[in-house]
CSV table of C-alpha atoms in Angstrom, one decimal:
chain,number,residue,atom,x,y,z
K,1,UNK,CA,96.4,94.4,73.9
K,2,UNK,CA,98.1,92.8,70.9
K,3,UNK,CA,96.5,93.0,67.5
K,4,UNK,CA,96.7,89.9,65.4
K,5,UNK,CA,96.9,89.8,61.7
K,6,UNK,CA,94.0,88.4,59.8
K,7,UNK,CA,95.5,86.0,57.2
K,8,UNK,CA,94.2,85.9,53.6
K,9,UNK,CA,91.9,83.0,52.7
K,10,UNK,CA,93.5,82.4,49.3
K,11,UNK,CA,96.8,82.8,47.4
K,12,UNK,CA,96.9,83.2,43.7
K,13,UNK,CA,99.8,82.3,41.4
K,14,UNK,CA,100.2,83.6,37.9
K,15,UNK,CA,101.4,80.7,35.8
K,16,UNK,CA,101.7,81.5,32.1
K,17,UNK,CA,99.0,84.2,32.4
K,18,UNK,CA,96.6,81.8,34.2
K,19,UNK,CA,95.7,82.6,37.8
K,20,UNK,CA,95.9,79.4,39.9
K,21,UNK,CA,94.2,80.0,43.3
K,22,UNK,CA,95.1,77.9,46.3
K,23,UNK,CA,93.0,78.1,49.5
K,24,UNK,CA,94.6,78.6,52.9
K,25,UNK,CA,94.2,75.7,55.4
K,26,UNK,CA,91.0,75.9,57.4
K,27,UNK,CA,90.4,73.3,60.1
K,28,UNK,CA,86.7,73.9,59.8
K,29,UNK,CA,86.5,72.3,56.4
K,30,UNK,CA,84.8,69.0,56.8
K,31,UNK,CA,87.3,67.3,54.6
K,32,UNK,CA,90.1,68.2,57.0
K,33,UNK,CA,88.7,66.3,59.9
K,34,UNK,CA,90.6,63.3,61.3
K,35,UNK,CA,88.4,63.2,64.4
K,36,UNK,CA,88.9,60.0,66.4
K,37,UNK,CA,91.5,58.6,64.1
K,38,UNK,CA,95.1,57.7,65.0
K,39,UNK,CA,97.6,59.3,62.5
K,40,UNK,CA,101.1,58.3,61.5
K,41,UNK,CA,103.6,60.9,60.4
K,42,UNK,CA,106.5,59.5,58.5
K,43,UNK,CA,109.6,61.6,58.3
K,44,UNK,CA,112.8,60.9,56.4
K,45,UNK,CA,115.3,59.5,58.9
K,46,UNK,CA,117.2,56.3,58.0
K,47,UNK,CA,115.3,54.3,60.6
K,48,UNK,CA,112.3,54.3,58.3
K,49,UNK,CA,114.2,51.5,56.4
K,50,UNK,CA,113.7,49.3,59.4
K,51,UNK,CA,110.0,49.9,59.8
K,52,UNK,CA,107.5,47.1,59.2
K,53,UNK,CA,105.4,49.2,57.0
K,54,UNK,CA,102.8,46.5,56.4
K,55,UNK,CA,101.6,47.2,60.0
K,56,UNK,CA,101.1,50.9,59.2
K,57,UNK,CA,99.3,50.8,55.9
K,58,UNK,CA,95.7,50.9,57.3
K,59,UNK,CA,96.3,54.0,59.5
K,60,UNK,CA,95.8,57.6,58.1
K,61,UNK,CA,99.3,58.7,57.2
K,62,UNK,CA,100.9,62.1,56.7
K,63,UNK,CA,104.1,62.2,54.6
K,64,UNK,CA,106.8,64.9,54.7
K,65,UNK,CA,109.2,65.8,51.9
K,66,UNK,CA,110.7,62.7,50.3
K,67,UNK,CA,108.9,60.1,52.5
K,68,UNK,CA,106.0,60.2,50.0
K,69,UNK,CA,108.3,58.0,47.9
K,70,UNK,CA,107.1,55.1,50.1
K,71,UNK,CA,103.9,55.1,48.1
K,72,UNK,CA,105.8,53.6,45.2
K,73,UNK,CA,106.0,50.1,46.8
K,74,UNK,CA,103.4,50.3,49.6
K,75,UNK,CA,99.7,50.8,49.2
K,76,UNK,CA,98.7,53.1,52.1
K,77,UNK,CA,94.9,53.0,52.6
K,78,UNK,CA,94.5,56.6,53.7
K,79,UNK,CA,97.0,59.3,52.7
K,80,UNK,CA,95.8,62.1,55.0
K,81,UNK,CA,98.4,64.6,53.8
K,82,UNK,CA,101.7,65.5,52.4
K,83,UNK,CA,103.6,68.4,54.0
K,84,UNK,CA,106.4,70.5,52.6
K,85,UNK,CA,107.5,73.7,54.5
K,86,UNK,CA,110.9,74.5,52.9
K,87,UNK,CA,111.3,75.5,49.2
K,88,UNK,CA,114.8,74.1,49.3
K,89,UNK,CA,113.4,70.6,49.1
K,90,UNK,CA,111.5,71.5,45.9
K,91,UNK,CA,114.6,73.0,44.3
K,92,UNK,CA,117.0,70.3,45.4
K,93,UNK,CA,114.9,67.3,44.5
K,94,UNK,CA,112.2,68.3,42.1
K,95,UNK,CA,111.9,64.7,40.8
K,96,UNK,CA,110.3,63.6,44.0
K,97,UNK,CA,107.1,65.4,43.2
K,98,UNK,CA,107.2,64.4,39.6
K,99,UNK,CA,107.4,60.7,40.4
K,100,UNK,CA,105.2,60.4,43.5
K,101,UNK,CA,102.8,63.2,43.8
K,102,UNK,CA,99.4,62.3,42.2
K,103,UNK,CA,97.0,64.7,43.9
K,104,UNK,CA,97.2,63.7,47.5
K,105,UNK,CA,96.2,66.5,49.9
K,106,UNK,CA,99.3,68.8,49.9
K,107,UNK,CA,100.0,71.3,52.6
K,108,UNK,CA,102.8,73.8,52.0
K,109,UNK,CA,104.0,77.3,52.6
K,110,UNK,CA,103.8,80.1,50.1
K,111,UNK,CA,107.5,79.9,49.5
K,112,UNK,CA,107.1,76.2,48.5
K,113,UNK,CA,104.2,77.0,46.1
K,114,UNK,CA,106.2,79.8,44.7
K,115,UNK,CA,109.0,77.4,43.8
K,116,UNK,CA,106.5,74.9,42.5
K,117,UNK,CA,105.0,77.5,40.2
K,118,UNK,CA,108.4,77.5,38.4
K,119,UNK,CA,109.5,73.9,38.7
K,120,UNK,CA,106.1,72.1,38.6
K,121,UNK,CA,103.5,74.4,36.9
K,122,UNK,CA,101.6,71.5,35.4
K,123,UNK,CA,101.2,69.8,38.8
K,124,UNK,CA,99.8,73.1,40.3
K,125,UNK,CA,97.4,73.5,37.4
K,126,UNK,CA,96.1,69.9,37.7
K,127,UNK,CA,96.0,69.5,41.5
K,128,UNK,CA,95.6,72.9,43.0
K,129,UNK,CA,92.2,72.0,44.4
K,130,UNK,CA,93.9,69.4,46.6
K,131,UNK,CA,96.5,71.9,47.9
K,132,UNK,CA,96.3,74.2,51.0
K,133,UNK,CA,98.6,77.0,52.2
K,134,UNK,CA,100.1,76.9,55.6
K,135,UNK,CA,101.5,80.1,57.2
K,136,UNK,CA,104.3,80.5,59.8
K,137,UNK,CA,102.6,82.5,62.5
K,138,UNK,CA,105.6,84.8,62.9
K,139,UNK,CA,106.0,85.4,59.1
K,140,UNK,CA,102.4,85.4,57.9
K,141,UNK,CA,103.3,86.1,54.2
K,142,UNK,CA,105.8,83.3,54.2
K,143,UNK,CA,108.8,85.3,53.0
K,144,UNK,CA,107.9,85.2,49.3
K,145,UNK,CA,110.8,86.4,47.2
K,146,UNK,CA,109.0,87.5,44.0
K,147,UNK,CA,105.9,89.4,42.9
K,148,UNK,CA,104.3,86.4,41.1
K,149,UNK,CA,102.1,85.9,44.2
K,150,UNK,CA,98.8,87.6,44.8
K,151,UNK,CA,96.8,87.6,48.0
K,152,UNK,CA,93.0,88.0,47.5
K,153,UNK,CA,93.8,89.6,44.1
K,154,UNK,CA,96.2,92.2,45.6
K,155,UNK,CA,99.8,92.1,44.4
K,156,UNK,CA,102.5,92.9,46.9
K,157,UNK,CA,105.8,93.9,45.4
K,158,UNK,CA,108.7,95.4,47.5
K,159,UNK,CA,106.4,96.3,50.4
K,160,UNK,CA,105.3,92.8,51.3
K,161,UNK,CA,104.3,92.3,54.9
K,162,UNK,CA,106.9,89.6,55.5
K,163,UNK,CA,108.9,90.9,58.5
K,164,UNK,CA,109.4,88.3,61.1
K,165,UNK,CA,107.7,89.0,64.4
K,166,UNK,CA,108.8,87.6,67.8
K,167,UNK,CA,106.8,84.6,69.1
K,168,UNK,CA,106.2,86.5,72.3
K,169,UNK,CA,103.9,88.7,70.3
K,170,UNK,CA,101.5,85.8,70.3
K,171,UNK,CA,101.9,84.8,74.0
K,172,UNK,CA,98.3,85.6,74.8
K,173,UNK,CA,96.8,84.4,71.6
K,174,UNK,CA,94.3,81.6,72.3
K,175,UNK,CA,95.6,79.4,69.5
K,176,UNK,CA,99.2,79.3,70.5
K,177,UNK,CA,101.3,78.2,73.5
K,178,UNK,CA,104.5,80.2,73.6
K,179,UNK,CA,107.5,79.7,75.9
K,180,UNK,CA,109.8,82.7,75.9
K,181,UNK,CA,111.8,81.6,78.9
K,182,UNK,CA,113.0,78.2,77.8
K,183,UNK,CA,116.3,79.4,76.4
K,184,UNK,CA,117.7,82.2,74.3
K,185,UNK,CA,115.5,80.9,71.5
K,186,UNK,CA,111.7,81.4,71.8
K,187,UNK,CA,109.7,78.3,71.1
K,188,UNK,CA,106.0,77.6,70.7
K,189,UNK,CA,103.3,75.3,69.4
K,190,UNK,CA,100.1,76.0,67.5
K,191,UNK,CA,96.7,74.6,68.6
K,192,UNK,CA,95.2,75.4,65.2
K,193,UNK,CA,97.3,76.0,62.1
K,194,UNK,CA,94.4,77.8,60.5
K,195,UNK,CA,96.0,80.7,62.4
K,196,UNK,CA,99.5,79.7,61.6
K,197,UNK,CA,102.1,77.1,62.6
K,198,UNK,CA,105.3,77.6,64.7
K,199,UNK,CA,108.6,76.6,63.2
K,200,UNK,CA,111.2,74.5,65.0
K,201,UNK,CA,113.7,73.7,62.3
K,202,UNK,CA,112.0,70.5,60.9
K,203,UNK,CA,109.0,69.9,58.7
K,204,UNK,CA,107.9,67.1,61.0
K,205,UNK,CA,107.0,69.7,63.6
K,206,UNK,CA,104.7,71.4,61.1
K,207,UNK,CA,103.1,68.1,60.2
K,208,UNK,CA,102.5,67.3,63.9
K,209,UNK,CA,100.7,70.7,64.4
K,210,UNK,CA,98.7,70.0,61.3
K,211,UNK,CA,97.6,66.6,62.6
K,212,UNK,CA,96.5,68.1,65.9
K,213,UNK,CA,94.6,70.9,64.2
K,214,UNK,CA,92.7,68.2,62.2
K,215,UNK,CA,91.7,66.5,65.5
K,216,UNK,CA,93.7,63.4,65.3
K,217,UNK,CA,93.2,61.0,68.3
K,218,UNK,CA,96.8,59.9,68.7
K,219,UNK,CA,99.8,61.1,66.7
K,220,UNK,CA,102.6,58.6,65.9
K,221,UNK,CA,106.0,59.9,64.7
K,222,UNK,CA,108.4,57.8,62.6
K,223,UNK,CA,111.7,58.6,61.2
K,224,UNK,CA,112.5,61.7,63.3
K,225,UNK,CA,116.0,60.4,64.0
K,226,UNK,CA,118.1,63.6,64.6
K,227,UNK,CA,121.2,61.9,66.0
K,228,UNK,CA,122.1,60.5,62.6
K,229,UNK,CA,121.5,63.5,60.5
K,230,UNK,CA,125.0,63.1,59.0
K,231,UNK,CA,123.6,60.1,57.1
K,232,UNK,CA,121.5,60.3,54.0
K,233,UNK,CA,117.7,60.3,54.4
K,234,UNK,CA,116.2,56.9,53.7
K,235,UNK,CA,115.3,57.8,50.1
K,236,UNK,CA,118.8,59.3,49.4
K,237,UNK,CA,122.3,58.1,48.8
K,238,UNK,CA,125.7,59.8,49.3
K,239,UNK,CA,125.5,61.2,45.8
K,240,UNK,CA,122.1,62.9,45.8
K,241,UNK,CA,121.7,63.8,49.5
K,242,UNK,CA,120.5,67.3,50.3
K,243,UNK,CA,122.2,69.3,53.1
K,244,UNK,CA,120.8,69.0,56.6
K,245,UNK,CA,120.7,71.6,59.3
K,246,UNK,CA,119.1,69.4,62.0
K,247,UNK,CA,122.3,69.2,64.0
K,248,UNK,CA,122.5,73.0,64.2
K,249,UNK,CA,119.0,73.4,65.7
K,250,UNK,CA,118.5,70.1,67.4
K,251,UNK,CA,119.2,71.1,71.0
K,252,UNK,CA,118.1,74.7,71.1
K,253,UNK,CA,114.9,74.3,69.0
K,254,UNK,CA,113.8,70.9,67.9
K,255,UNK,CA,114.0,69.0,71.2
K,256,UNK,CA,112.5,71.7,73.5
K,257,UNK,CA,109.8,72.4,70.9
K,258,UNK,CA,108.7,68.8,70.6
K,259,UNK,CA,108.8,68.5,74.4
K,260,UNK,CA,106.5,71.6,74.7
K,261,UNK,CA,104.3,70.2,72.0
K,262,UNK,CA,104.0,66.8,73.7
K,263,UNK,CA,103.1,68.3,77.1
K,264,UNK,CA,100.7,70.8,75.5
K,265,UNK,CA,98.8,68.3,73.4
K,266,UNK,CA,98.6,65.8,76.2
K,267,UNK,CA,96.7,68.4,78.3
K,268,UNK,CA,94.2,68.4,75.4
K,269,UNK,CA,93.9,64.6,75.6
K,270,UNK,CA,96.1,63.9,72.6
K,271,UNK,CA,99.2,61.7,72.9
K,272,UNK,CA,102.2,62.2,70.6
K,273,UNK,CA,104.5,59.2,70.4
K,274,UNK,CA,108.0,59.2,68.9
K,275,UNK,CA,108.8,55.7,67.5
K,276,UNK,CA,112.3,56.6,66.3
K,277,UNK,CA,114.9,54.2,68.0
K,278,UNK,CA,117.5,56.8,67.2
K,279,UNK,CA,116.1,59.9,68.9
K,280,UNK,CA,113.5,58.6,71.4
K,281,UNK,CA,115.9,59.1,74.3
K,282,UNK,CA,116.3,62.8,73.5
K,283,UNK,CA,112.7,63.7,74.4
K,284,UNK,CA,111.1,63.9,77.8
K,285,UNK,CA,107.5,64.3,76.6
K,286,UNK,CA,107.1,62.1,73.5
């Protein structure tokens, strides 16, 4: 019988000799509940520019990466979350957080918070109570690269427990659905990201698992375009665009993962609907 790691409840960051503590996500927190509410997840594909955003403003919304910039010109009634899973976003476009993050509920990996501790220390000091740590299930310590991070007041240096585990290790775990036979690449989906999320090569996949874990009624996806990943994201231009790896993982990871997610969540009574006119035809179960 497999033994599963018990994840720490908090992570501490030493910022100018001050310990900033951020709690791990816990779906049992009353403030995390989206029970009975539809949720929109807005990604960063160019098709977002064609959205009639006025029709979406009164629905709880989760932003990812640079899509939070939409709040500059649109008054969303309920910002249910902001998700960042890759520290490269912080390092490539640090101005996004400086301009648009004002204490909205922020869900990010340890690697992201580690980057923020360097690039945005004042934001972490001011808003850490609104932040929650998300863990990749197969890399529970998040692949942190320095020793600034402490877990439950224990400092891990060179012997961090960050070795990646195969998803098949969690095949009998009640909070995950794992498909090891889909292709050469294992895929999976989390039923409760309190216990970790499964990666698929896009932050939108993390955000969708978070929305399900928070008991959203229906999950609507916008801006997951995929087929035009050679174009700048809607908030970028050709001069400041960040590199994209979507085309490298689209067929073997992103599409089969979202199809598995759609089927799995539907069995739990939750519909996941992809509204992207660019990528909708790629998916069988969204």
